[in-house]
Amino acid sequence: MDLRQFLMCLSLCTAFALSKPTEKKDRVHHEPQLSDKVHNDAQSFDYDHDAFLGAEEAKTFDQLTPEESKERLGMIVDKIDADKDGFVTEGELKAWIKHAQKKYIYDNVENQWQAFDMNHDGLISWDEYRNVIYGTDLDDPDPDDGFNYKQMMVRDERRFKMADKDGDLIATKEEFTAFLHPEEYDYMKDIVVQETMEDIDKNADGFIDLEEYIGDMYSHDGNADEPEWVKTEREQFVEFRDKNRDGKMDKEETKDWILPSDYDHAEAEARHLVYESDQNKDGKLTKEEIVDKYDLFVGSQATDFGEALVRHDEF
């Protein structure tokens, strides 16, 4: 399998997960937890470290001396301060936490970048992407692999244009990330809903009825009896998905289903970090305030947690 075929399969797999007929397919996008550790500052700051840095990056700080941790934290603060006014706000901290939690996404984009940036100008145009992915396949009316390349290209171009904020058909790295991972960006949510509806809406009437909803996640495959979870999903559709009780889901109802308004963990953590570190209680943090509470934000090789708790209680 060449790079083009691999990336195409990857794209298809992100649209819907392959599953056995009796297994449930989940299209709902949930905000991931910031850490798998318990958030209890009375015992440790491990949750805060994972939330602030990402779990893998947090581990690297555990090998540093306190002085090294403070130095690296200071450099991170400079990056968080987006408007360079010398302060870190809750909003800037929230944006940083969300960025840190999506490192695996940025790494994925970074790994693919060179394959598409053919002229090495640090940008990816629609033409570059189209040529790498589709090449001459558009000229083949009956491809061996059974893919409808023209239809797929139209869909990709529509998503590319949505991700391309300035409309020049040239994507920056952030825009290309939005193109590959639209569910992670608020301004791309409409295209996620549209593509989902197109996948499920088999009769193309612009809605998702009950049988289309069930058919997307379960195939009878000769089985007369439905699993219990399928019966539950039928009840969910009638009682909760179809809010206006017209027997089908429209765009807004589909959006509420696949993109629920989850609790914003990043916002809550940003508020917590500011509250714990804001010595003068002006609602924003200086670099000095953050570095002074470095043990809350990052770990180190020789942090005395008993001493850290004393410093924590002083505030």
PDB file of C-alpha atoms in Angstrom:
ATOM      1  CA  MET A   1       0.000   0.000   0.000  1.00  0.00           C
ATOM      2  CA  ASP A   2       1.505   3.343  -1.031  1.00  0.00           C
ATOM      3  CA  LEU A   3       1.266   6.580   0.946  1.00  0.00           C
ATOM      4  CA  ARG A   4      -1.775   7.806  -0.974  1.00  0.00           C
ATOM      5  CA  GLN A   5      -3.736   4.627  -0.337  1.00  0.00           C
ATOM      6  CA  PHE A   6      -2.712   4.600   3.322  1.00  0.00           C
ATOM      7  CA  LEU A   7      -3.829   8.184   3.880  1.00  0.00           C
ATOM      8  CA  MET A   8      -7.092   7.559   2.076  1.00  0.00           C
ATOM      9  CA  CYS A   9      -7.817   4.538   4.248  1.00  0.00           C
ATOM     10  CA  LEU A  10      -6.877   6.586   7.304  1.00  0.00           C
ATOM     11  CA  SER A  11      -9.336   9.273   6.245  1.00  0.00           C
ATOM     12  CA  LEU A  12     -12.108   6.750   5.754  1.00  0.00           C
ATOM     13  CA  CYS A  13     -11.424   5.101   9.100  1.00  0.00           C
ATOM     14  CA  THR A  14     -11.719   8.432  10.914  1.00  0.00           C
ATOM     15  CA  ALA A  15     -15.122   8.930   9.321  1.00  0.00           C
ATOM     16  CA  PHE A  16     -16.473   5.701  10.767  1.00  0.00           C
ATOM     17  CA  ALA A  17     -14.871   2.962  12.813  1.00  0.00           C
ATOM     18  CA  LEU A  18     -14.894  -0.530  11.376  1.00  0.00           C
ATOM     19  CA  SER A  19     -16.814  -2.915  13.580  1.00  0.00           C
ATOM     20  CA  LYS A  20     -18.461  -6.298  13.672  1.00  0.00           C
ATOM     21  CA  PRO A  21     -22.186  -6.319  12.829  1.00  0.00           C
ATOM     22  CA  THR A  22     -23.131  -6.914  16.460  1.00  0.00           C
ATOM     23  CA  GLU A  23     -20.798  -4.251  17.853  1.00  0.00           C
ATOM     24  CA  LYS A  24     -21.935  -0.693  18.409  1.00  0.00           C
ATOM     25  CA  LYS A  25     -20.411   2.032  16.230  1.00  0.00           C
ATOM     26  CA  ASP A  26     -19.933   5.254  18.149  1.00  0.00           C
ATOM     27  CA  ARG A  27     -20.096   8.542  16.237  1.00  0.00           C
ATOM     28  CA  VAL A  28     -20.272  10.735  19.334  1.00  0.00           C
ATOM     29  CA  HIS A  29     -17.267  13.013  19.907  1.00  0.00           C
ATOM     30  CA  HIS A  30     -16.494  13.552  23.596  1.00  0.00           C
ATOM     31  CA  GLU A  31     -13.864  15.832  25.119  1.00  0.00           C
ATOM     32  CA  PRO A  32     -11.186  13.509  26.545  1.00  0.00           C
ATOM     33  CA  GLN A  33     -10.203  13.612  30.216  1.00  0.00           C
ATOM     34  CA  LEU A  34      -7.139  15.726  30.971  1.00  0.00           C
ATOM     35  CA  SER A  35      -5.553  12.930  32.989  1.00  0.00           C
ATOM     36  CA  ASP A  36      -6.285   9.421  34.170  1.00  0.00           C
ATOM     37  CA  LYS A  37      -5.125  10.413  37.657  1.00  0.00           C
ATOM     38  CA  VAL A  38      -7.386  11.527  40.499  1.00  0.00           C
ATOM     39  CA  HIS A  39      -7.584  15.309  40.897  1.00  0.00           C
ATOM     40  CA  ASN A  40      -6.776  15.668  44.559  1.00  0.00           C
ATOM     41  CA  ASP A  41      -4.220  18.379  45.353  1.00  0.00           C
ATOM     42  CA  ALA A  42      -4.137  17.248  48.976  1.00  0.00           C
ATOM     43  CA  GLN A  43      -2.338  14.100  47.817  1.00  0.00           C
ATOM     44  CA  SER A  44      -0.420  15.155  44.707  1.00  0.00           C
ATOM     45  CA  PHE A  45      -0.363  17.600  41.822  1.00  0.00           C
ATOM     46  CA  ASP A  46      -0.009  14.824  39.245  1.00  0.00           C
ATOM     47  CA  TYR A  47      -3.395  15.587  37.659  1.00  0.00           C
ATOM     48  CA  ASP A  48      -2.432  19.254  37.245  1.00  0.00           C
ATOM     49  CA  HIS A  49       0.903  18.295  35.689  1.00  0.00           C
ATOM     50  CA  ASP A  50      -0.812  16.037  33.130  1.00  0.00           C
ATOM     51  CA  ALA A  51      -3.440  18.669  32.388  1.00  0.00           C
ATOM     52  CA  PHE A  52      -0.927  21.491  31.951  1.00  0.00           C
ATOM     53  CA  LEU A  53       1.714  19.613  29.974  1.00  0.00           C
ATOM     54  CA  GLY A  54       0.082  16.473  28.614  1.00  0.00           C
ATOM     55  CA  ALA A  55       0.846  13.131  30.236  1.00  0.00           C
ATOM     56  CA  GLU A  56       3.931  12.292  28.173  1.00  0.00           C
ATOM     57  CA  GLU A  57       5.543  15.721  28.504  1.00  0.00           C
ATOM     58  CA  ALA A  58       4.807  15.751  32.246  1.00  0.00           C
ATOM     59  CA  LYS A  59       6.981  12.662  32.668  1.00  0.00           C
ATOM     60  CA  THR A  60      10.016  14.490  31.259  1.00  0.00           C
ATOM     61  CA  PHE A  61       9.845  17.105  34.024  1.00  0.00           C
ATOM     62  CA  ASP A  62      10.083  14.419  36.681  1.00  0.00           C
ATOM     63  CA  GLN A  63      13.705  13.902  35.609  1.00  0.00           C
ATOM     64  CA  LEU A  64      14.660  17.570  36.085  1.00  0.00           C
ATOM     65  CA  THR A  65      15.988  19.411  39.095  1.00  0.00           C
ATOM     66  CA  PRO A  66      13.692  22.086  40.559  1.00  0.00           C
ATOM     67  CA  GLU A  67      15.880  24.786  38.998  1.00  0.00           C
ATOM     68  CA  GLU A  68      15.627  23.150  35.558  1.00  0.00           C
ATOM     69  CA  SER A  69      11.881  22.733  35.933  1.00  0.00           C
ATOM     70  CA  LYS A  70      11.469  26.406  36.791  1.00  0.00           C
ATOM     71  CA  GLU A  71      13.590  27.456  33.819  1.00  0.00           C
ATOM     72  CA  ARG A  72      11.586  25.347  31.371  1.00  0.00           C
ATOM     73  CA  LEU A  73       8.321  26.471  32.931  1.00  0.00           C
ATOM     74  CA  GLY A  74       9.365  30.090  32.425  1.00  0.00           C
ATOM     75  CA  MET A  75       9.887  29.438  28.718  1.00  0.00           C
ATOM     76  CA  ILE A  76       6.465  27.795  28.510  1.00  0.00           C
ATOM     77  CA  VAL A  77       4.858  30.839  30.144  1.00  0.00           C
ATOM     78  CA  ASP A  78       6.251  33.010  27.356  1.00  0.00           C
ATOM     79  CA  LYS A  79       4.438  30.799  24.852  1.00  0.00           C
ATOM     80  CA  ILE A  80       1.170  30.852  26.808  1.00  0.00           C
ATOM     81  CA  ASP A  81       1.134  34.659  26.939  1.00  0.00           C
ATOM     82  CA  ALA A  82      -0.331  34.991  23.453  1.00  0.00           C
ATOM     83  CA  ASP A  83      -0.734  38.786  23.410  1.00  0.00           C
ATOM     84  CA  LYS A  84       2.685  39.346  25.051  1.00  0.00           C
ATOM     85  CA  ASP A  85       1.316  41.724  27.682  1.00  0.00           C
ATOM     86  CA  GLY A  86       3.245  40.058  30.499  1.00  0.00           C
ATOM     87  CA  PHE A  87       0.222  38.315  31.982  1.00  0.00           C
ATOM     88  CA  VAL A  88      -1.413  34.901  31.578  1.00  0.00           C
ATOM     89  CA  THR A  89      -5.208  34.991  31.658  1.00  0.00           C
ATOM     90  CA  GLU A  90      -7.638  32.136  32.222  1.00  0.00           C
ATOM     91  CA  GLY A  91      -8.441  32.223  28.515  1.00  0.00           C
ATOM     92  CA  GLU A  92      -4.787  31.908  27.504  1.00  0.00           C
ATOM     93  CA  LEU A  93      -4.270  29.127  30.023  1.00  0.00           C
ATOM     94  CA  LYS A  94      -7.340  27.274  28.748  1.00  0.00           C
ATOM     95  CA  ALA A  95      -6.088  27.546  25.153  1.00  0.00           C
ATOM     96  CA  TRP A  96      -2.674  26.201  26.211  1.00  0.00           C
ATOM     97  CA  ILE A  97      -4.189  23.249  28.082  1.00  0.00           C
ATOM     98  CA  LYS A  98      -6.329  22.338  25.068  1.00  0.00           C
ATOM     99  CA  HIS A  99      -3.229  22.559  22.851  1.00  0.00           C
ATOM    100  CA  ALA A 100      -1.184  20.389  25.228  1.00  0.00           C
ATOM    101  CA  GLN A 101      -3.925  17.758  25.299  1.00  0.00           C
ATOM    102  CA  LYS A 102      -3.964  17.580  21.496  1.00  0.00           C
ATOM    103  CA  LYS A 103      -0.240  16.958  21.077  1.00  0.00           C
ATOM    104  CA  TYR A 104      -0.928  13.564  19.500  1.00  0.00           C
ATOM    105  CA  ILE A 105      -2.984  15.315  16.822  1.00  0.00           C
ATOM    106  CA  TYR A 106      -0.262  17.843  16.060  1.00  0.00           C
ATOM    107  CA  ASP A 107       2.287  15.012  15.942  1.00  0.00           C
ATOM    108  CA  ASN A 108       0.060  13.192  13.430  1.00  0.00           C
ATOM    109  CA  VAL A 109      -0.115  16.277  11.217  1.00  0.00           C
ATOM    110  CA  GLU A 110       3.626  16.814  11.529  1.00  0.00           C
ATOM    111  CA  ASN A 111       4.279  13.250  10.374  1.00  0.00           C
ATOM    112  CA  GLN A 112       2.149  13.785   7.257  1.00  0.00           C
ATOM    113  CA  TRP A 113       3.249  17.316   6.465  1.00  0.00           C
ATOM    114  CA  GLN A 114       6.241  16.623   4.239  1.00  0.00           C
ATOM    115  CA  ALA A 115       4.257  14.203   2.096  1.00  0.00           C
ATOM    116  CA  PHE A 116       1.888  17.001   1.057  1.00  0.00           C
ATOM    117  CA  ASP A 117       4.089  20.110   1.110  1.00  0.00           C
ATOM    118  CA  MET A 118       5.578  19.308  -2.267  1.00  0.00           C
ATOM    119  CA  ASN A 119       7.280  22.662  -2.863  1.00  0.00           C
ATOM    120  CA  HIS A 120       8.528  22.910   0.753  1.00  0.00           C
ATOM    121  CA  ASP A 121       7.136  26.411   1.295  1.00  0.00           C
ATOM    122  CA  GLY A 122       5.697  25.607   4.709  1.00  0.00           C
ATOM    123  CA  LEU A 123       2.130  25.577   3.357  1.00  0.00           C
ATOM    124  CA  ILE A 124      -0.126  23.002   1.703  1.00  0.00           C
ATOM    125  CA  SER A 125      -2.310  24.070  -1.191  1.00  0.00           C
ATOM    126  CA  TRP A 126      -5.450  22.268  -2.278  1.00  0.00           C
ATOM    127  CA  ASP A 127      -3.673  21.336  -5.523  1.00  0.00           C
ATOM    128  CA  GLU A 128      -0.814  19.728  -3.594  1.00  0.00           C
ATOM    129  CA  TYR A 129      -3.187  17.705  -1.445  1.00  0.00           C
ATOM    130  CA  ARG A 130      -5.343  16.661  -4.400  1.00  0.00           C
ATOM    131  CA  ASN A 131      -2.359  15.561  -6.472  1.00  0.00           C
ATOM    132  CA  VAL A 132      -0.893  13.456  -3.647  1.00  0.00           C
ATOM    133  CA  ILE A 133      -4.177  11.807  -2.665  1.00  0.00           C
ATOM    134  CA  TYR A 134      -5.922  11.382  -5.999  1.00  0.00           C
ATOM    135  CA  GLY A 135      -3.243  11.730  -8.691  1.00  0.00           C
ATOM    136  CA  THR A 136      -4.465  10.101 -11.892  1.00  0.00           C
ATOM    137  CA  ASP A 137      -7.202   8.049 -10.213  1.00  0.00           C
ATOM    138  CA  LEU A 138      -9.799  10.621 -11.276  1.00  0.00           C
ATOM    139  CA  ASP A 139      -9.226   9.557 -14.882  1.00  0.00           C
ATOM    140  CA  ASP A 140     -10.170   5.944 -14.144  1.00  0.00           C
ATOM    141  CA  PRO A 141     -13.967   5.503 -14.448  1.00  0.00           C
ATOM    142  CA  ASP A 142     -13.849   2.035 -12.842  1.00  0.00           C
ATOM    143  CA  PRO A 143     -11.038   1.796 -10.263  1.00  0.00           C
ATOM    144  CA  ASP A 144     -10.082  -1.647  -9.004  1.00  0.00           C
ATOM    145  CA  ASP A 145     -10.534  -0.746  -5.332  1.00  0.00           C
ATOM    146  CA  GLY A 146     -14.141   0.349  -5.794  1.00  0.00           C
ATOM    147  CA  PHE A 147     -13.716   3.876  -4.429  1.00  0.00           C
ATOM    148  CA  ASN A 148     -15.658   6.726  -6.039  1.00  0.00           C
ATOM    149  CA  TYR A 149     -12.698   9.116  -6.198  1.00  0.00           C
ATOM    150  CA  LYS A 150     -14.560  12.030  -7.741  1.00  0.00           C
ATOM    151  CA  GLN A 151     -17.169  11.969  -5.010  1.00  0.00           C
ATOM    152  CA  MET A 152     -14.488  11.682  -2.346  1.00  0.00           C
ATOM    153  CA  MET A 153     -12.538  14.565  -3.849  1.00  0.00           C
ATOM    154  CA  VAL A 154     -15.592  16.840  -3.882  1.00  0.00           C
ATOM    155  CA  ARG A 155     -16.122  16.079  -0.213  1.00  0.00           C
ATOM    156  CA  ASP A 156     -12.456  16.663   0.611  1.00  0.00           C
ATOM    157  CA  GLU A 157     -12.413  19.967  -1.293  1.00  0.00           C
ATOM    158  CA  ARG A 158     -15.488  21.190   0.561  1.00  0.00           C
ATOM    159  CA  ARG A 159     -13.837  20.377   3.898  1.00  0.00           C
ATOM    160  CA  PHE A 160     -10.521  21.939   2.803  1.00  0.00           C
ATOM    161  CA  LYS A 161     -12.307  25.180   1.899  1.00  0.00           C
ATOM    162  CA  MET A 162     -14.055  25.209   5.267  1.00  0.00           C
ATOM    163  CA  ALA A 163     -10.740  24.755   7.092  1.00  0.00           C
ATOM    164  CA  ASP A 164      -9.059  27.428   4.955  1.00  0.00           C
ATOM    165  CA  LYS A 165     -10.130  30.530   6.861  1.00  0.00           C
ATOM    166  CA  ASP A 166      -8.803  33.141   4.435  1.00  0.00           C
ATOM    167  CA  GLY A 167     -10.142  31.374   1.352  1.00  0.00           C
ATOM    168  CA  ASP A 168      -6.896  31.265  -0.636  1.00  0.00           C
ATOM    169  CA  LEU A 169      -6.991  27.452  -1.009  1.00  0.00           C
ATOM    170  CA  ILE A 170      -3.634  27.293   0.788  1.00  0.00           C
ATOM    171  CA  ALA A 171      -3.540  25.787   4.272  1.00  0.00           C
ATOM    172  CA  THR A 172      -1.291  26.778   7.124  1.00  0.00           C
ATOM    173  CA  LYS A 173      -0.353  24.025   9.555  1.00  0.00           C
ATOM    174  CA  GLU A 174      -3.230  24.993  11.860  1.00  0.00           C
ATOM    175  CA  GLU A 175      -5.715  25.044   8.956  1.00  0.00           C
ATOM    176  CA  PHE A 176      -4.454  21.676   7.722  1.00  0.00           C
ATOM    177  CA  THR A 177      -4.890  20.291  11.233  1.00  0.00           C
ATOM    178  CA  ALA A 178      -8.493  21.532  11.164  1.00  0.00           C
ATOM    179  CA  PHE A 179      -8.936  19.819   7.797  1.00  0.00           C
ATOM    180  CA  LEU A 180      -7.637  16.453   9.029  1.00  0.00           C
ATOM    181  CA  HIS A 181      -9.270  16.675  12.482  1.00  0.00           C
ATOM    182  CA  PRO A 182     -12.382  18.846  12.070  1.00  0.00           C
ATOM    183  CA  GLU A 183     -14.055  17.529  15.213  1.00  0.00           C
ATOM    184  CA  GLU A 184     -11.403  19.368  17.267  1.00  0.00           C
ATOM    185  CA  TYR A 185     -12.304  22.839  15.965  1.00  0.00           C
ATOM    186  CA  ASP A 186     -15.466  24.806  16.718  1.00  0.00           C
ATOM    187  CA  TYR A 187     -15.582  26.440  13.285  1.00  0.00           C
ATOM    188  CA  MET A 188     -15.467  23.008  11.616  1.00  0.00           C
ATOM    189  CA  LYS A 189     -18.347  21.445  13.547  1.00  0.00           C
ATOM    190  CA  ASP A 190     -20.923  22.154  10.836  1.00  0.00           C
ATOM    191  CA  ILE A 191     -18.904  20.148   8.308  1.00  0.00           C
ATOM    192  CA  VAL A 192     -18.616  17.249  10.785  1.00  0.00           C
ATOM    193  CA  VAL A 193     -22.400  17.239  11.127  1.00  0.00           C
ATOM    194  CA  GLN A 194     -22.918  17.522   7.370  1.00  0.00           C
ATOM    195  CA  GLU A 195     -20.567  14.647   6.578  1.00  0.00           C
ATOM    196  CA  THR A 196     -22.125  12.476   9.272  1.00  0.00           C
ATOM    197  CA  MET A 197     -25.607  13.098   7.915  1.00  0.00           C
ATOM    198  CA  GLU A 198     -24.470  12.290   4.386  1.00  0.00           C
ATOM    199  CA  ASP A 199     -22.997   9.001   5.604  1.00  0.00           C
ATOM    200  CA  ILE A 200     -26.161   7.923   7.417  1.00  0.00           C
ATOM    201  CA  ASP A 201     -28.931   9.504   5.314  1.00  0.00           C
ATOM    202  CA  LYS A 202     -29.334   6.694   2.784  1.00  0.00           C
ATOM    203  CA  ASN A 203     -32.469   8.079   1.099  1.00  0.00           C
ATOM    204  CA  ALA A 204     -30.867  11.534   0.761  1.00  0.00           C
ATOM    205  CA  ASP A 205     -33.857  13.444   2.122  1.00  0.00           C
ATOM    206  CA  GLY A 206     -31.701  15.593   4.385  1.00  0.00           C
ATOM    207  CA  PHE A 207     -32.734  13.856   7.599  1.00  0.00           C
ATOM    208  CA  ILE A 208     -31.831  10.754   9.618  1.00  0.00           C
ATOM    209  CA  ASP A 209     -34.797   8.537  10.393  1.00  0.00           C
ATOM    210  CA  LEU A 210     -34.893   5.750  12.958  1.00  0.00           C
ATOM    211  CA  GLU A 211     -33.973   2.921  10.594  1.00  0.00           C
ATOM    212  CA  GLU A 212     -31.072   4.914   9.111  1.00  0.00           C
ATOM    213  CA  TYR A 213     -29.883   5.701  12.641  1.00  0.00           C
ATOM    214  CA  ILE A 214     -29.954   2.041  13.659  1.00  0.00           C
ATOM    215  CA  GLY A 215     -28.651   0.829  10.300  1.00  0.00           C
ATOM    216  CA  ASP A 216     -25.515   2.962  10.673  1.00  0.00           C
ATOM    217  CA  MET A 217     -24.486   1.259  13.913  1.00  0.00           C
ATOM    218  CA  TYR A 218     -25.925  -2.227  13.497  1.00  0.00           C
ATOM    219  CA  SER A 219     -26.370  -4.739  10.685  1.00  0.00           C
ATOM    220  CA  HIS A 220     -28.838  -7.586  11.176  1.00  0.00           C
ATOM    221  CA  ASP A 221     -26.598  -9.830   9.069  1.00  0.00           C
ATOM    222  CA  GLY A 222     -29.233 -12.568   9.067  1.00  0.00           C
ATOM    223  CA  ASN A 223     -29.923 -12.324  12.793  1.00  0.00           C
ATOM    224  CA  ALA A 224     -33.615 -12.062  13.645  1.00  0.00           C
ATOM    225  CA  ASP A 225     -33.093 -10.985  17.234  1.00  0.00           C
ATOM    226  CA  GLU A 226     -31.493  -7.601  17.919  1.00  0.00           C
ATOM    227  CA  PRO A 227     -29.011  -7.242  20.782  1.00  0.00           C
ATOM    228  CA  GLU A 228     -30.311  -5.443  23.836  1.00  0.00           C
ATOM    229  CA  TRP A 229     -28.181  -2.362  23.137  1.00  0.00           C
ATOM    230  CA  VAL A 230     -29.910  -1.911  19.758  1.00  0.00           C
ATOM    231  CA  LYS A 231     -33.304  -1.863  21.469  1.00  0.00           C
ATOM    232  CA  THR A 232     -31.914   0.711  23.878  1.00  0.00           C
ATOM    233  CA  GLU A 233     -30.707   2.844  20.967  1.00  0.00           C
ATOM    234  CA  ARG A 234     -34.181   2.741  19.413  1.00  0.00           C
ATOM    235  CA  GLU A 235     -35.559   4.085  22.689  1.00  0.00           C
ATOM    236  CA  GLN A 236     -32.811   6.718  22.827  1.00  0.00           C
ATOM    237  CA  PHE A 237     -33.712   7.909  19.346  1.00  0.00           C
ATOM    238  CA  VAL A 238     -37.407   8.262  20.157  1.00  0.00           C
ATOM    239  CA  GLU A 239     -36.994   9.731  23.636  1.00  0.00           C
ATOM    240  CA  PHE A 240     -33.901  11.936  23.296  1.00  0.00           C
ATOM    241  CA  ARG A 241     -32.428  12.217  19.779  1.00  0.00           C
ATOM    242  CA  ASP A 242     -35.620  13.195  17.962  1.00  0.00           C
ATOM    243  CA  LYS A 243     -36.389  16.225  20.111  1.00  0.00           C
ATOM    244  CA  ASN A 244     -39.354  17.531  18.102  1.00  0.00           C
ATOM    245  CA  ARG A 245     -40.902  14.049  17.747  1.00  0.00           C
ATOM    246  CA  ASP A 246     -41.227  14.171  13.950  1.00  0.00           C
ATOM    247  CA  GLY A 247     -39.637  10.735  13.483  1.00  0.00           C
ATOM    248  CA  LYS A 248     -36.293  11.985  12.158  1.00  0.00           C
ATOM    249  CA  MET A 249     -33.225  13.994  13.137  1.00  0.00           C
ATOM    250  CA  ASP A 250     -32.474  17.288  11.443  1.00  0.00           C
ATOM    251  CA  LYS A 251     -29.120  19.066  11.406  1.00  0.00           C
ATOM    252  CA  GLU A 252     -29.419  20.576  14.897  1.00  0.00           C
ATOM    253  CA  GLU A 253     -30.635  17.329  16.439  1.00  0.00           C
ATOM    254  CA  THR A 254     -27.754  15.462  14.788  1.00  0.00           C
ATOM    255  CA  LYS A 255     -25.298  18.050  16.102  1.00  0.00           C
ATOM    256  CA  ASP A 256     -26.644  17.638  19.645  1.00  0.00           C
ATOM    257  CA  TRP A 257     -26.142  13.888  19.265  1.00  0.00           C
ATOM    258  CA  ILE A 258     -22.604  13.679  17.870  1.00  0.00           C
ATOM    259  CA  LEU A 259     -21.171  16.871  19.385  1.00  0.00           C
ATOM    260  CA  PRO A 260     -22.683  17.079  22.879  1.00  0.00           C
ATOM    261  CA  SER A 261     -21.918  20.040  25.123  1.00  0.00           C
ATOM    262  CA  ASP A 262     -19.603  18.268  27.529  1.00  0.00           C
ATOM    263  CA  TYR A 263     -18.188  19.664  30.733  1.00  0.00           C
ATOM    264  CA  ASP A 264     -15.202  21.827  29.781  1.00  0.00           C
ATOM    265  CA  HIS A 265     -12.334  20.235  31.713  1.00  0.00           C
ATOM    266  CA  ALA A 266      -9.740  22.639  30.285  1.00  0.00           C
ATOM    267  CA  GLU A 267     -11.718  25.678  31.409  1.00  0.00           C
ATOM    268  CA  ALA A 268     -12.178  24.250  34.902  1.00  0.00           C
ATOM    269  CA  GLU A 269      -8.465  23.432  35.202  1.00  0.00           C
ATOM    270  CA  ALA A 270      -7.434  26.884  33.967  1.00  0.00           C
ATOM    271  CA  ARG A 271      -9.694  28.474  36.578  1.00  0.00           C
ATOM    272  CA  HIS A 272      -8.212  26.203  39.254  1.00  0.00           C
ATOM    273  CA  LEU A 273      -4.603  27.015  38.342  1.00  0.00           C
ATOM    274  CA  VAL A 274      -5.262  30.752  38.345  1.00  0.00           C
ATOM    275  CA  TYR A 275      -7.052  30.586  41.692  1.00  0.00           C
ATOM    276  CA  GLU A 276      -4.189  28.651  43.296  1.00  0.00           C
ATOM    277  CA  SER A 277      -1.399  30.833  41.876  1.00  0.00           C
ATOM    278  CA  ASP A 278      -2.834  34.360  41.774  1.00  0.00           C
ATOM    279  CA  GLN A 279      -1.114  35.887  44.799  1.00  0.00           C
ATOM    280  CA  ASN A 280      -2.463  39.420  44.377  1.00  0.00           C
ATOM    281  CA  LYS A 281      -5.915  38.207  43.278  1.00  0.00           C
ATOM    282  CA  ASP A 282      -6.096  40.386  40.159  1.00  0.00           C
ATOM    283  CA  GLY A 283      -7.502  37.539  38.074  1.00  0.00           C
ATOM    284  CA  LYS A 284      -4.371  36.988  35.971  1.00  0.00           C
ATOM    285  CA  LEU A 285      -0.915  35.549  36.466  1.00  0.00           C
ATOM    286  CA  THR A 286       2.570  36.936  36.037  1.00  0.00           C
ATOM    287  CA  LYS A 287       5.483  34.698  35.156  1.00  0.00           C
ATOM    288  CA  GLU A 288       6.752  35.143  38.694  1.00  0.00           C
ATOM    289  CA  GLU A 289       3.481  33.943  40.212  1.00  0.00           C
ATOM    290  CA  ILE A 290       3.486  30.842  38.014  1.00  0.00           C
ATOM    291  CA  VAL A 291       7.145  29.966  38.575  1.00  0.00           C
ATOM    292  CA  ASP A 292       6.742  30.512  42.324  1.00  0.00           C
ATOM    293  CA  LYS A 293       4.066  27.785  42.235  1.00  0.00           C
ATOM    294  CA  TYR A 294       6.048  25.641  39.815  1.00  0.00           C
ATOM    295  CA  ASP A 295       5.272  22.442  41.742  1.00  0.00           C
ATOM    296  CA  LEU A 296       1.562  22.914  40.930  1.00  0.00           C
ATOM    297  CA  PHE A 297       2.228  23.264  37.198  1.00  0.00           C
ATOM    298  CA  VAL A 298       5.129  20.860  36.667  1.00  0.00           C
ATOM    299  CA  GLY A 299       7.021  18.155  38.507  1.00  0.00           C
ATOM    300  CA  SER A 300      10.707  17.834  39.250  1.00  0.00           C
ATOM    301  CA  GLN A 301      13.221  15.237  40.319  1.00  0.00           C
ATOM    302  CA  ALA A 302      13.611  16.482  43.872  1.00  0.00           C
ATOM    303  CA  THR A 303      10.297  18.107  44.789  1.00  0.00           C
ATOM    304  CA  ASP A 304       9.577  17.605  48.481  1.00  0.00           C
ATOM    305  CA  PHE A 305       5.843  17.118  48.393  1.00  0.00           C
ATOM    306  CA  GLY A 306       5.481  17.742  52.121  1.00  0.00           C
ATOM    307  CA  GLU A 307       7.123  21.127  51.644  1.00  0.00           C
ATOM    308  CA  ALA A 308       4.978  21.723  48.575  1.00  0.00           C
ATOM    309  CA  LEU A 309       1.832  21.148  50.637  1.00  0.00           C
ATOM    310  CA  VAL A 310       2.979  23.685  53.200  1.00  0.00           C
ATOM    311  CA  ARG A 311       3.536  26.263  50.453  1.00  0.00           C
ATOM    312  CA  HIS A 312       0.141  25.335  48.981  1.00  0.00           C
ATOM    313  CA  ASP A 313      -1.626  25.886  52.315  1.00  0.00           C
ATOM    314  CA  GLU A 314       0.033  29.281  52.793  1.00  0.00           C
ATOM    315  CA  PHE A 315      -2.019  30.624  49.920  1.00  0.00           C
TER     316      PHE A 315
END
